[in-house]
């Protein structure tokens, strides 16, 4: 088994470019996952692997066998090569190039999350993860959002991209898609407290930019704004925390109204 030790190797340079360039990821329709846990989760969710780079001395060969059975190209590389490509401080032992997942977009979604120019990768990944856990049908990324397939978003999302439809759209398209929904925007100075909103009806929730809040485009499609009350001395919640609180209140209301077995 020949181990690749040069960062000038053609395949190594290709993966490094994918890691660094969002435009290339989009044109190639590829993303990179690092580490056994994320890779296994993606495989269990139907992810389609194309190329794996791994260090033989630290490889999980059960995972390597699964990748081989999925017709994934396998390249053993040195620790130095993997560290050169990796976006993490500690070498993950393995990274895999996957095809960007495209879960089907619901024709008539009843629970929609809209991210309005969310720029911080960790926040986006956490928001998407919370959305999936709270039963959101689809997450729509409005213009100005960070690349949802960057390594930091993928790590924070913990495999959510393979379980939740994530679509990028212009405001005109978002307005049309949400025409039958009541659209709310999350705002620290919102008109209604989030627990007072009836989340039993089909809805869309807009969460905004960390620094600038909700955009004028989002305000135009929103029926009202909702807030999370806080103690006077507390700072406002970041977008990930606020979204999580509101989305799980919507889920709580939905579960409370669901018929119990035997009733």
PDB file of C-alpha atoms in Angstrom:
ATOM      1  CA  UNK A   1       0.000   0.000   0.000  1.00  0.00           C
ATOM      2  CA  UNK A   2       1.588   3.260  -1.161  1.00  0.00           C
ATOM      3  CA  UNK A   3       1.003   6.127   1.236  1.00  0.00           C
ATOM      4  CA  UNK A   4       0.773   9.613  -0.279  1.00  0.00           C
ATOM      5  CA  UNK A   5       3.253  11.910   1.436  1.00  0.00           C
ATOM      6  CA  UNK A   6       3.277  14.929  -0.886  1.00  0.00           C
ATOM      7  CA  UNK A   7       0.857  17.840  -0.651  1.00  0.00           C
ATOM      8  CA  UNK A   8       1.521  18.373  -4.358  1.00  0.00           C
ATOM      9  CA  UNK A   9      -0.344  15.168  -5.206  1.00  0.00           C
ATOM     10  CA  UNK A  10      -3.173  15.906  -7.651  1.00  0.00           C
ATOM     11  CA  UNK A  11      -5.943  14.411  -5.488  1.00  0.00           C
ATOM     12  CA  UNK A  12      -4.600  16.072  -2.353  1.00  0.00           C
ATOM     13  CA  UNK A  13      -4.552  19.485  -4.053  1.00  0.00           C
ATOM     14  CA  UNK A  14      -8.136  18.929  -5.278  1.00  0.00           C
ATOM     15  CA  UNK A  15      -9.438  18.139  -1.780  1.00  0.00           C
ATOM     16  CA  UNK A  16      -7.516  21.063  -0.295  1.00  0.00           C
ATOM     17  CA  UNK A  17      -9.157  23.370  -2.856  1.00  0.00           C
ATOM     18  CA  UNK A  18     -12.595  21.975  -1.982  1.00  0.00           C
ATOM     19  CA  UNK A  19     -11.897  22.650   1.670  1.00  0.00           C
ATOM     20  CA  UNK A  20     -10.866  26.242   1.019  1.00  0.00           C
ATOM     21  CA  UNK A  21     -13.162  27.420  -1.797  1.00  0.00           C
ATOM     22  CA  UNK A  22     -16.923  27.639  -1.414  1.00  0.00           C
ATOM     23  CA  UNK A  23     -17.370  28.405  -5.111  1.00  0.00           C
ATOM     24  CA  UNK A  24     -15.594  25.180  -6.049  1.00  0.00           C
ATOM     25  CA  UNK A  25     -17.732  23.194  -3.591  1.00  0.00           C
ATOM     26  CA  UNK A  26     -20.833  24.568  -5.264  1.00  0.00           C
ATOM     27  CA  UNK A  27     -19.682  23.928  -8.808  1.00  0.00           C
ATOM     28  CA  UNK A  28     -18.548  20.393  -7.932  1.00  0.00           C
ATOM     29  CA  UNK A  29     -21.577  19.824  -5.647  1.00  0.00           C
ATOM     30  CA  UNK A  30     -19.255  18.384  -2.994  1.00  0.00           C
ATOM     31  CA  UNK A  31     -18.640  18.862   0.729  1.00  0.00           C
ATOM     32  CA  UNK A  32     -16.030  17.506   3.135  1.00  0.00           C
ATOM     33  CA  UNK A  33     -16.676  15.773   6.447  1.00  0.00           C
ATOM     34  CA  UNK A  34     -13.933  15.046   8.964  1.00  0.00           C
ATOM     35  CA  UNK A  35     -13.783  12.407  11.671  1.00  0.00           C
ATOM     36  CA  UNK A  36     -15.431   9.030  12.191  1.00  0.00           C
ATOM     37  CA  UNK A  37     -18.597  10.285  13.884  1.00  0.00           C
ATOM     38  CA  UNK A  38     -19.729  12.769  11.238  1.00  0.00           C
ATOM     39  CA  UNK A  39     -18.807  10.400   8.423  1.00  0.00           C
ATOM     40  CA  UNK A  40     -20.708   7.472   9.933  1.00  0.00           C
ATOM     41  CA  UNK A  41     -23.736   9.657  10.544  1.00  0.00           C
ATOM     42  CA  UNK A  42     -23.707  10.827   6.923  1.00  0.00           C
ATOM     43  CA  UNK A  43     -23.402   7.261   5.657  1.00  0.00           C
ATOM     44  CA  UNK A  44     -26.283   6.133   7.889  1.00  0.00           C
ATOM     45  CA  UNK A  45     -28.388   8.968   6.462  1.00  0.00           C
ATOM     46  CA  UNK A  46     -27.769   7.891   2.874  1.00  0.00           C
ATOM     47  CA  UNK A  47     -24.805  10.167   2.135  1.00  0.00           C
ATOM     48  CA  UNK A  48     -22.913   9.364  -1.060  1.00  0.00           C
ATOM     49  CA  UNK A  49     -19.120   9.313  -0.515  1.00  0.00           C
ATOM     50  CA  UNK A  50     -16.754   9.901  -3.430  1.00  0.00           C
ATOM     51  CA  UNK A  51     -13.254  10.085  -2.011  1.00  0.00           C
ATOM     52  CA  UNK A  52     -11.691   9.315   1.387  1.00  0.00           C
ATOM     53  CA  UNK A  53      -8.248  10.328   2.638  1.00  0.00           C
ATOM     54  CA  UNK A  54      -7.111   8.518   5.772  1.00  0.00           C
ATOM     55  CA  UNK A  55      -4.014   7.796   7.827  1.00  0.00           C
ATOM     56  CA  UNK A  56      -3.477   4.013   8.002  1.00  0.00           C
ATOM     57  CA  UNK A  57      -2.058   4.050  11.534  1.00  0.00           C
ATOM     58  CA  UNK A  58      -5.200   5.618  13.029  1.00  0.00           C
ATOM     59  CA  UNK A  59      -7.893   4.386  10.659  1.00  0.00           C
ATOM     60  CA  UNK A  60     -11.087   2.662  11.752  1.00  0.00           C
ATOM     61  CA  UNK A  61     -10.980  -0.204   9.274  1.00  0.00           C
ATOM     62  CA  UNK A  62     -14.615  -1.096   9.831  1.00  0.00           C
ATOM     63  CA  UNK A  63     -15.444   2.390   8.529  1.00  0.00           C
ATOM     64  CA  UNK A  64     -12.943   1.974   5.702  1.00  0.00           C
ATOM     65  CA  UNK A  65     -14.730  -1.263   4.702  1.00  0.00           C
ATOM     66  CA  UNK A  66     -18.111   0.508   4.674  1.00  0.00           C
ATOM     67  CA  UNK A  67     -16.705   3.231   2.440  1.00  0.00           C
ATOM     68  CA  UNK A  68     -15.194   0.621   0.135  1.00  0.00           C
ATOM     69  CA  UNK A  69     -18.570  -1.104  -0.145  1.00  0.00           C
ATOM     70  CA  UNK A  70     -20.076   2.262  -1.154  1.00  0.00           C
ATOM     71  CA  UNK A  71     -17.594   2.440  -4.065  1.00  0.00           C
ATOM     72  CA  UNK A  72     -15.691   5.287  -2.420  1.00  0.00           C
ATOM     73  CA  UNK A  73     -12.164   5.924  -3.671  1.00  0.00           C
ATOM     74  CA  UNK A  74      -9.722   5.352  -0.785  1.00  0.00           C
ATOM     75  CA  UNK A  75      -6.387   7.154  -0.499  1.00  0.00           C
ATOM     76  CA  UNK A  76      -3.983   6.396   2.371  1.00  0.00           C
ATOM     77  CA  UNK A  77      -2.018   9.534   3.238  1.00  0.00           C
ATOM     78  CA  UNK A  78       0.578  10.610   5.763  1.00  0.00           C
ATOM     79  CA  UNK A  79      -0.337  12.477   8.932  1.00  0.00           C
ATOM     80  CA  UNK A  80       1.270  15.580   7.475  1.00  0.00           C
ATOM     81  CA  UNK A  81      -0.860  15.470   4.343  1.00  0.00           C
ATOM     82  CA  UNK A  82      -4.093  15.014   6.292  1.00  0.00           C
ATOM     83  CA  UNK A  83      -3.178  17.847   8.665  1.00  0.00           C
ATOM     84  CA  UNK A  84      -2.479  20.058   5.634  1.00  0.00           C
ATOM     85  CA  UNK A  85      -6.014  19.504   4.334  1.00  0.00           C
ATOM     86  CA  UNK A  86      -7.910  19.335   7.618  1.00  0.00           C
ATOM     87  CA  UNK A  87      -9.736  22.354   9.012  1.00  0.00           C
ATOM     88  CA  UNK A  88      -9.463  21.076  12.583  1.00  0.00           C
ATOM     89  CA  UNK A  89      -6.656  21.652  15.083  1.00  0.00           C
ATOM     90  CA  UNK A  90      -6.213  17.933  15.698  1.00  0.00           C
ATOM     91  CA  UNK A  91      -5.953  15.555  12.778  1.00  0.00           C
ATOM     92  CA  UNK A  92      -9.261  13.694  12.351  1.00  0.00           C
ATOM     93  CA  UNK A  93      -7.608  10.514  11.034  1.00  0.00           C
ATOM     94  CA  UNK A  94      -9.971  10.510   8.056  1.00  0.00           C
ATOM     95  CA  UNK A  95     -11.869  12.942   5.886  1.00  0.00           C
ATOM     96  CA  UNK A  96     -14.347  12.119   3.154  1.00  0.00           C
ATOM     97  CA  UNK A  97     -15.601  14.048   0.161  1.00  0.00           C
ATOM     98  CA  UNK A  98     -19.381  13.575  -0.127  1.00  0.00           C
ATOM     99  CA  UNK A  99     -21.841  14.690  -2.742  1.00  0.00           C
ATOM    100  CA  UNK A 100     -23.888  17.574  -1.368  1.00  0.00           C
ATOM    101  CA  UNK A 101     -27.156  16.008  -0.150  1.00  0.00           C
ATOM    102  CA  UNK A 102     -30.402  17.137  -1.695  1.00  0.00           C
ATOM    103  CA  UNK A 103     -33.295  15.950   0.494  1.00  0.00           C
ATOM    104  CA  UNK A 104     -36.617  16.514  -1.284  1.00  0.00           C
ATOM    105  CA  UNK A 105     -38.149  19.949  -0.720  1.00  0.00           C
ATOM    106  CA  UNK A 106     -41.735  19.664   0.606  1.00  0.00           C
ATOM    107  CA  UNK A 107     -44.397  21.009  -1.732  1.00  0.00           C
ATOM    108  CA  UNK A 108     -46.533  22.228   1.164  1.00  0.00           C
ATOM    109  CA  UNK A 109     -44.361  22.756   4.209  1.00  0.00           C
ATOM    110  CA  UNK A 110     -46.118  23.690   7.462  1.00  0.00           C
ATOM    111  CA  UNK A 111     -43.035  24.525   9.550  1.00  0.00           C
ATOM    112  CA  UNK A 112     -40.403  26.614   7.790  1.00  0.00           C
ATOM    113  CA  UNK A 113     -37.273  28.244   9.181  1.00  0.00           C
ATOM    114  CA  UNK A 114     -35.780  31.163   7.234  1.00  0.00           C
ATOM    115  CA  UNK A 115     -32.221  32.270   7.969  1.00  0.00           C
ATOM    116  CA  UNK A 116     -31.781  35.946   7.105  1.00  0.00           C
ATOM    117  CA  UNK A 117     -28.097  36.787   6.427  1.00  0.00           C
ATOM    118  CA  UNK A 118     -26.819  34.571   9.253  1.00  0.00           C
ATOM    119  CA  UNK A 119     -23.044  34.947   8.898  1.00  0.00           C
ATOM    120  CA  UNK A 120     -21.495  33.090  11.838  1.00  0.00           C
ATOM    121  CA  UNK A 121     -20.816  29.447  10.882  1.00  0.00           C
ATOM    122  CA  UNK A 122     -21.289  28.015  14.376  1.00  0.00           C
ATOM    123  CA  UNK A 123     -24.614  29.783  14.735  1.00  0.00           C
ATOM    124  CA  UNK A 124     -25.847  28.489  11.392  1.00  0.00           C
ATOM    125  CA  UNK A 125     -24.889  24.905  12.161  1.00  0.00           C
ATOM    126  CA  UNK A 126     -26.532  25.066  15.582  1.00  0.00           C
ATOM    127  CA  UNK A 127     -29.705  26.672  14.205  1.00  0.00           C
ATOM    128  CA  UNK A 128     -30.022  23.966  11.542  1.00  0.00           C
ATOM    129  CA  UNK A 129     -29.442  21.235  14.122  1.00  0.00           C
ATOM    130  CA  UNK A 130     -32.121  22.680  16.399  1.00  0.00           C
ATOM    131  CA  UNK A 131     -34.507  23.020  13.448  1.00  0.00           C
ATOM    132  CA  UNK A 132     -34.209  19.340  12.590  1.00  0.00           C
ATOM    133  CA  UNK A 133     -34.641  18.314  16.238  1.00  0.00           C
ATOM    134  CA  UNK A 134     -37.735  20.516  16.566  1.00  0.00           C
ATOM    135  CA  UNK A 135     -39.427  19.022  13.504  1.00  0.00           C
ATOM    136  CA  UNK A 136     -38.983  21.849  10.996  1.00  0.00           C
ATOM    137  CA  UNK A 137     -39.866  20.761   7.454  1.00  0.00           C
ATOM    138  CA  UNK A 138     -37.285  22.870   5.624  1.00  0.00           C
ATOM    139  CA  UNK A 139     -34.646  25.519   6.309  1.00  0.00           C
ATOM    140  CA  UNK A 140     -34.371  28.284   3.714  1.00  0.00           C
ATOM    141  CA  UNK A 141     -31.248  30.406   3.513  1.00  0.00           C
ATOM    142  CA  UNK A 142     -31.991  33.934   2.349  1.00  0.00           C
ATOM    143  CA  UNK A 143     -29.315  36.037   0.592  1.00  0.00           C
ATOM    144  CA  UNK A 144     -26.269  36.976   2.651  1.00  0.00           C
ATOM    145  CA  UNK A 145     -25.913  33.751   4.647  1.00  0.00           C
ATOM    146  CA  UNK A 146     -22.589  32.041   5.216  1.00  0.00           C
ATOM    147  CA  UNK A 147     -21.838  28.997   3.040  1.00  0.00           C
ATOM    148  CA  UNK A 148     -23.864  26.160   4.617  1.00  0.00           C
ATOM    149  CA  UNK A 149     -21.324  23.598   3.388  1.00  0.00           C
ATOM    150  CA  UNK A 150     -18.246  25.147   5.003  1.00  0.00           C
ATOM    151  CA  UNK A 151     -16.398  22.935   7.458  1.00  0.00           C
ATOM    152  CA  UNK A 152     -17.362  24.968  10.538  1.00  0.00           C
ATOM    153  CA  UNK A 153     -21.073  24.887   9.664  1.00  0.00           C
ATOM    154  CA  UNK A 154     -20.902  21.153   8.982  1.00  0.00           C
ATOM    155  CA  UNK A 155     -19.219  20.449  12.318  1.00  0.00           C
ATOM    156  CA  UNK A 156     -21.721  22.553  14.260  1.00  0.00           C
ATOM    157  CA  UNK A 157     -24.604  20.949  12.361  1.00  0.00           C
ATOM    158  CA  UNK A 158     -23.506  17.418  13.339  1.00  0.00           C
ATOM    159  CA  UNK A 159     -24.858  15.766  10.200  1.00  0.00           C
ATOM    160  CA  UNK A 160     -28.089  17.761   9.954  1.00  0.00           C
ATOM    161  CA  UNK A 161     -27.483  18.510   6.253  1.00  0.00           C
ATOM    162  CA  UNK A 162     -28.270  14.864   5.488  1.00  0.00           C
ATOM    163  CA  UNK A 163     -31.548  14.924   7.449  1.00  0.00           C
ATOM    164  CA  UNK A 164     -33.089  18.351   6.859  1.00  0.00           C
ATOM    165  CA  UNK A 165     -33.804  19.943   3.468  1.00  0.00           C
ATOM    166  CA  UNK A 166     -31.649  23.080   3.205  1.00  0.00           C
ATOM    167  CA  UNK A 167     -32.403  25.413   0.311  1.00  0.00           C
ATOM    168  CA  UNK A 168     -30.881  28.717  -0.745  1.00  0.00           C
ATOM    169  CA  UNK A 169     -33.360  31.180  -2.240  1.00  0.00           C
ATOM    170  CA  UNK A 170     -33.970  34.804  -3.153  1.00  0.00           C
ATOM    171  CA  UNK A 171     -36.593  36.803  -1.242  1.00  0.00           C
ATOM    172  CA  UNK A 172     -39.015  36.697  -4.175  1.00  0.00           C
ATOM    173  CA  UNK A 173     -38.862  32.887  -4.126  1.00  0.00           C
ATOM    174  CA  UNK A 174     -39.196  32.793  -0.336  1.00  0.00           C
ATOM    175  CA  UNK A 175     -42.260  35.015  -0.448  1.00  0.00           C
ATOM    176  CA  UNK A 176     -43.913  32.715  -3.016  1.00  0.00           C
ATOM    177  CA  UNK A 177     -43.020  29.537  -1.104  1.00  0.00           C
ATOM    178  CA  UNK A 178     -44.415  30.911   2.169  1.00  0.00           C
ATOM    179  CA  UNK A 179     -47.592  32.381   0.648  1.00  0.00           C
ATOM    180  CA  UNK A 180     -49.867  30.041   2.621  1.00  0.00           C
ATOM    181  CA  UNK A 181     -48.020  30.414   5.932  1.00  0.00           C
ATOM    182  CA  UNK A 182     -48.096  32.921   8.763  1.00  0.00           C
ATOM    183  CA  UNK A 183     -44.599  34.421   8.788  1.00  0.00           C
ATOM    184  CA  UNK A 184     -43.062  35.593  12.065  1.00  0.00           C
ATOM    185  CA  UNK A 185     -39.693  37.231  12.609  1.00  0.00           C
ATOM    186  CA  UNK A 186     -37.646  36.798  15.771  1.00  0.00           C
ATOM    187  CA  UNK A 187     -36.788  40.175  17.276  1.00  0.00           C
ATOM    188  CA  UNK A 188     -35.594  41.151  20.756  1.00  0.00           C
ATOM    189  CA  UNK A 189     -38.198  43.951  20.660  1.00  0.00           C
ATOM    190  CA  UNK A 190     -40.915  41.807  19.117  1.00  0.00           C
ATOM    191  CA  UNK A 191     -44.605  42.607  19.285  1.00  0.00           C
ATOM    192  CA  UNK A 192     -45.610  39.223  20.739  1.00  0.00           C
ATOM    193  CA  UNK A 193     -44.003  36.970  23.314  1.00  0.00           C
ATOM    194  CA  UNK A 194     -43.082  33.668  21.652  1.00  0.00           C
ATOM    195  CA  UNK A 195     -45.196  31.607  24.075  1.00  0.00           C
ATOM    196  CA  UNK A 196     -48.316  33.635  23.172  1.00  0.00           C
ATOM    197  CA  UNK A 197     -48.090  32.796  19.474  1.00  0.00           C
ATOM    198  CA  UNK A 198     -50.342  30.017  18.153  1.00  0.00           C
ATOM    199  CA  UNK A 199     -47.791  27.704  16.562  1.00  0.00           C
ATOM    200  CA  UNK A 200     -50.500  25.178  15.735  1.00  0.00           C
ATOM    201  CA  UNK A 201     -51.183  26.811  12.367  1.00  0.00           C
ATOM    202  CA  UNK A 202     -48.734  26.519   9.445  1.00  0.00           C
ATOM    203  CA  UNK A 203     -45.927  28.998  10.042  1.00  0.00           C
ATOM    204  CA  UNK A 204     -42.552  30.293   8.954  1.00  0.00           C
ATOM    205  CA  UNK A 205     -40.022  31.821  11.342  1.00  0.00           C
ATOM    206  CA  UNK A 206     -37.315  34.252  10.246  1.00  0.00           C
ATOM    207  CA  UNK A 207     -34.156  34.525  12.350  1.00  0.00           C
ATOM    208  CA  UNK A 208     -31.771  37.309  11.492  1.00  0.00           C
ATOM    209  CA  UNK A 209     -28.213  38.506  11.258  1.00  0.00           C
ATOM    210  CA  UNK A 210     -26.217  38.467  14.504  1.00  0.00           C
ATOM    211  CA  UNK A 211     -25.301  42.153  14.314  1.00  0.00           C
ATOM    212  CA  UNK A 212     -28.067  43.780  12.289  1.00  0.00           C
ATOM    213  CA  UNK A 213     -31.172  41.728  13.067  1.00  0.00           C
ATOM    214  CA  UNK A 214     -34.030  41.261  10.620  1.00  0.00           C
ATOM    215  CA  UNK A 215     -33.647  42.774   7.159  1.00  0.00           C
ATOM    216  CA  UNK A 216     -36.219  45.014   5.502  1.00  0.00           C
ATOM    217  CA  UNK A 217     -37.020  42.195   3.046  1.00  0.00           C
ATOM    218  CA  UNK A 218     -37.839  39.868   5.939  1.00  0.00           C
ATOM    219  CA  UNK A 219     -39.945  42.518   7.646  1.00  0.00           C
ATOM    220  CA  UNK A 220     -42.014  42.918   4.481  1.00  0.00           C
ATOM    221  CA  UNK A 221     -43.050  39.256   4.422  1.00  0.00           C
ATOM    222  CA  UNK A 222     -43.580  38.968   8.205  1.00  0.00           C
ATOM    223  CA  UNK A 223     -47.016  39.327   9.770  1.00  0.00           C
ATOM    224  CA  UNK A 224     -45.545  40.122  13.186  1.00  0.00           C
ATOM    225  CA  UNK A 225     -42.394  39.809  15.264  1.00  0.00           C
ATOM    226  CA  UNK A 226     -41.874  37.583  18.289  1.00  0.00           C
ATOM    227  CA  UNK A 227     -39.541  38.002  21.240  1.00  0.00           C
ATOM    228  CA  UNK A 228     -38.059  35.909  24.029  1.00  0.00           C
ATOM    229  CA  UNK A 229     -38.488  37.810  27.334  1.00  0.00           C
ATOM    230  CA  UNK A 230     -35.317  38.129  29.389  1.00  0.00           C
ATOM    231  CA  UNK A 231     -34.187  39.463  32.723  1.00  0.00           C
ATOM    232  CA  UNK A 232     -33.282  43.143  32.586  1.00  0.00           C
ATOM    233  CA  UNK A 233     -29.600  42.612  33.275  1.00  0.00           C
ATOM    234  CA  UNK A 234     -29.184  39.926  30.622  1.00  0.00           C
ATOM    235  CA  UNK A 235     -27.865  40.586  27.134  1.00  0.00           C
ATOM    236  CA  UNK A 236     -29.961  39.512  24.170  1.00  0.00           C
ATOM    237  CA  UNK A 237     -29.710  35.881  23.086  1.00  0.00           C
ATOM    238  CA  UNK A 238     -27.667  35.048  20.024  1.00  0.00           C
ATOM    239  CA  UNK A 239     -29.518  33.832  16.956  1.00  0.00           C
ATOM    240  CA  UNK A 240     -28.897  30.137  17.659  1.00  0.00           C
ATOM    241  CA  UNK A 241     -30.205  30.331  21.231  1.00  0.00           C
ATOM    242  CA  UNK A 242     -33.247  32.420  20.314  1.00  0.00           C
ATOM    243  CA  UNK A 243     -34.159  30.148  17.401  1.00  0.00           C
ATOM    244  CA  UNK A 244     -33.833  27.042  19.567  1.00  0.00           C
ATOM    245  CA  UNK A 245     -36.088  28.439  22.296  1.00  0.00           C
ATOM    246  CA  UNK A 246     -38.805  29.485  19.833  1.00  0.00           C
ATOM    247  CA  UNK A 247     -38.681  26.329  17.709  1.00  0.00           C
ATOM    248  CA  UNK A 248     -39.035  24.062  20.730  1.00  0.00           C
ATOM    249  CA  UNK A 249     -41.980  26.083  22.011  1.00  0.00           C
ATOM    250  CA  UNK A 250     -43.629  25.464  18.645  1.00  0.00           C
ATOM    251  CA  UNK A 251     -42.871  21.760  19.016  1.00  0.00           C
ATOM    252  CA  UNK A 252     -44.211  21.745  22.587  1.00  0.00           C
ATOM    253  CA  UNK A 253     -47.520  23.222  21.418  1.00  0.00           C
ATOM    254  CA  UNK A 254     -47.731  20.708  18.595  1.00  0.00           C
ATOM    255  CA  UNK A 255     -47.091  17.748  20.894  1.00  0.00           C
ATOM    256  CA  UNK A 256     -49.603  19.041  23.439  1.00  0.00           C
ATOM    257  CA  UNK A 257     -52.329  19.091  20.787  1.00  0.00           C
ATOM    258  CA  UNK A 258     -51.432  15.713  19.278  1.00  0.00           C
ATOM    259  CA  UNK A 259     -53.969  12.981  20.097  1.00  0.00           C
ATOM    260  CA  UNK A 260     -52.689  10.495  22.664  1.00  0.00           C
ATOM    261  CA  UNK A 261     -52.739   6.770  21.765  1.00  0.00           C
ATOM    262  CA  UNK A 262     -55.941   5.160  22.923  1.00  0.00           C
ATOM    263  CA  UNK A 263     -57.900   8.442  23.040  1.00  0.00           C
TER     264      UNK A 263
END
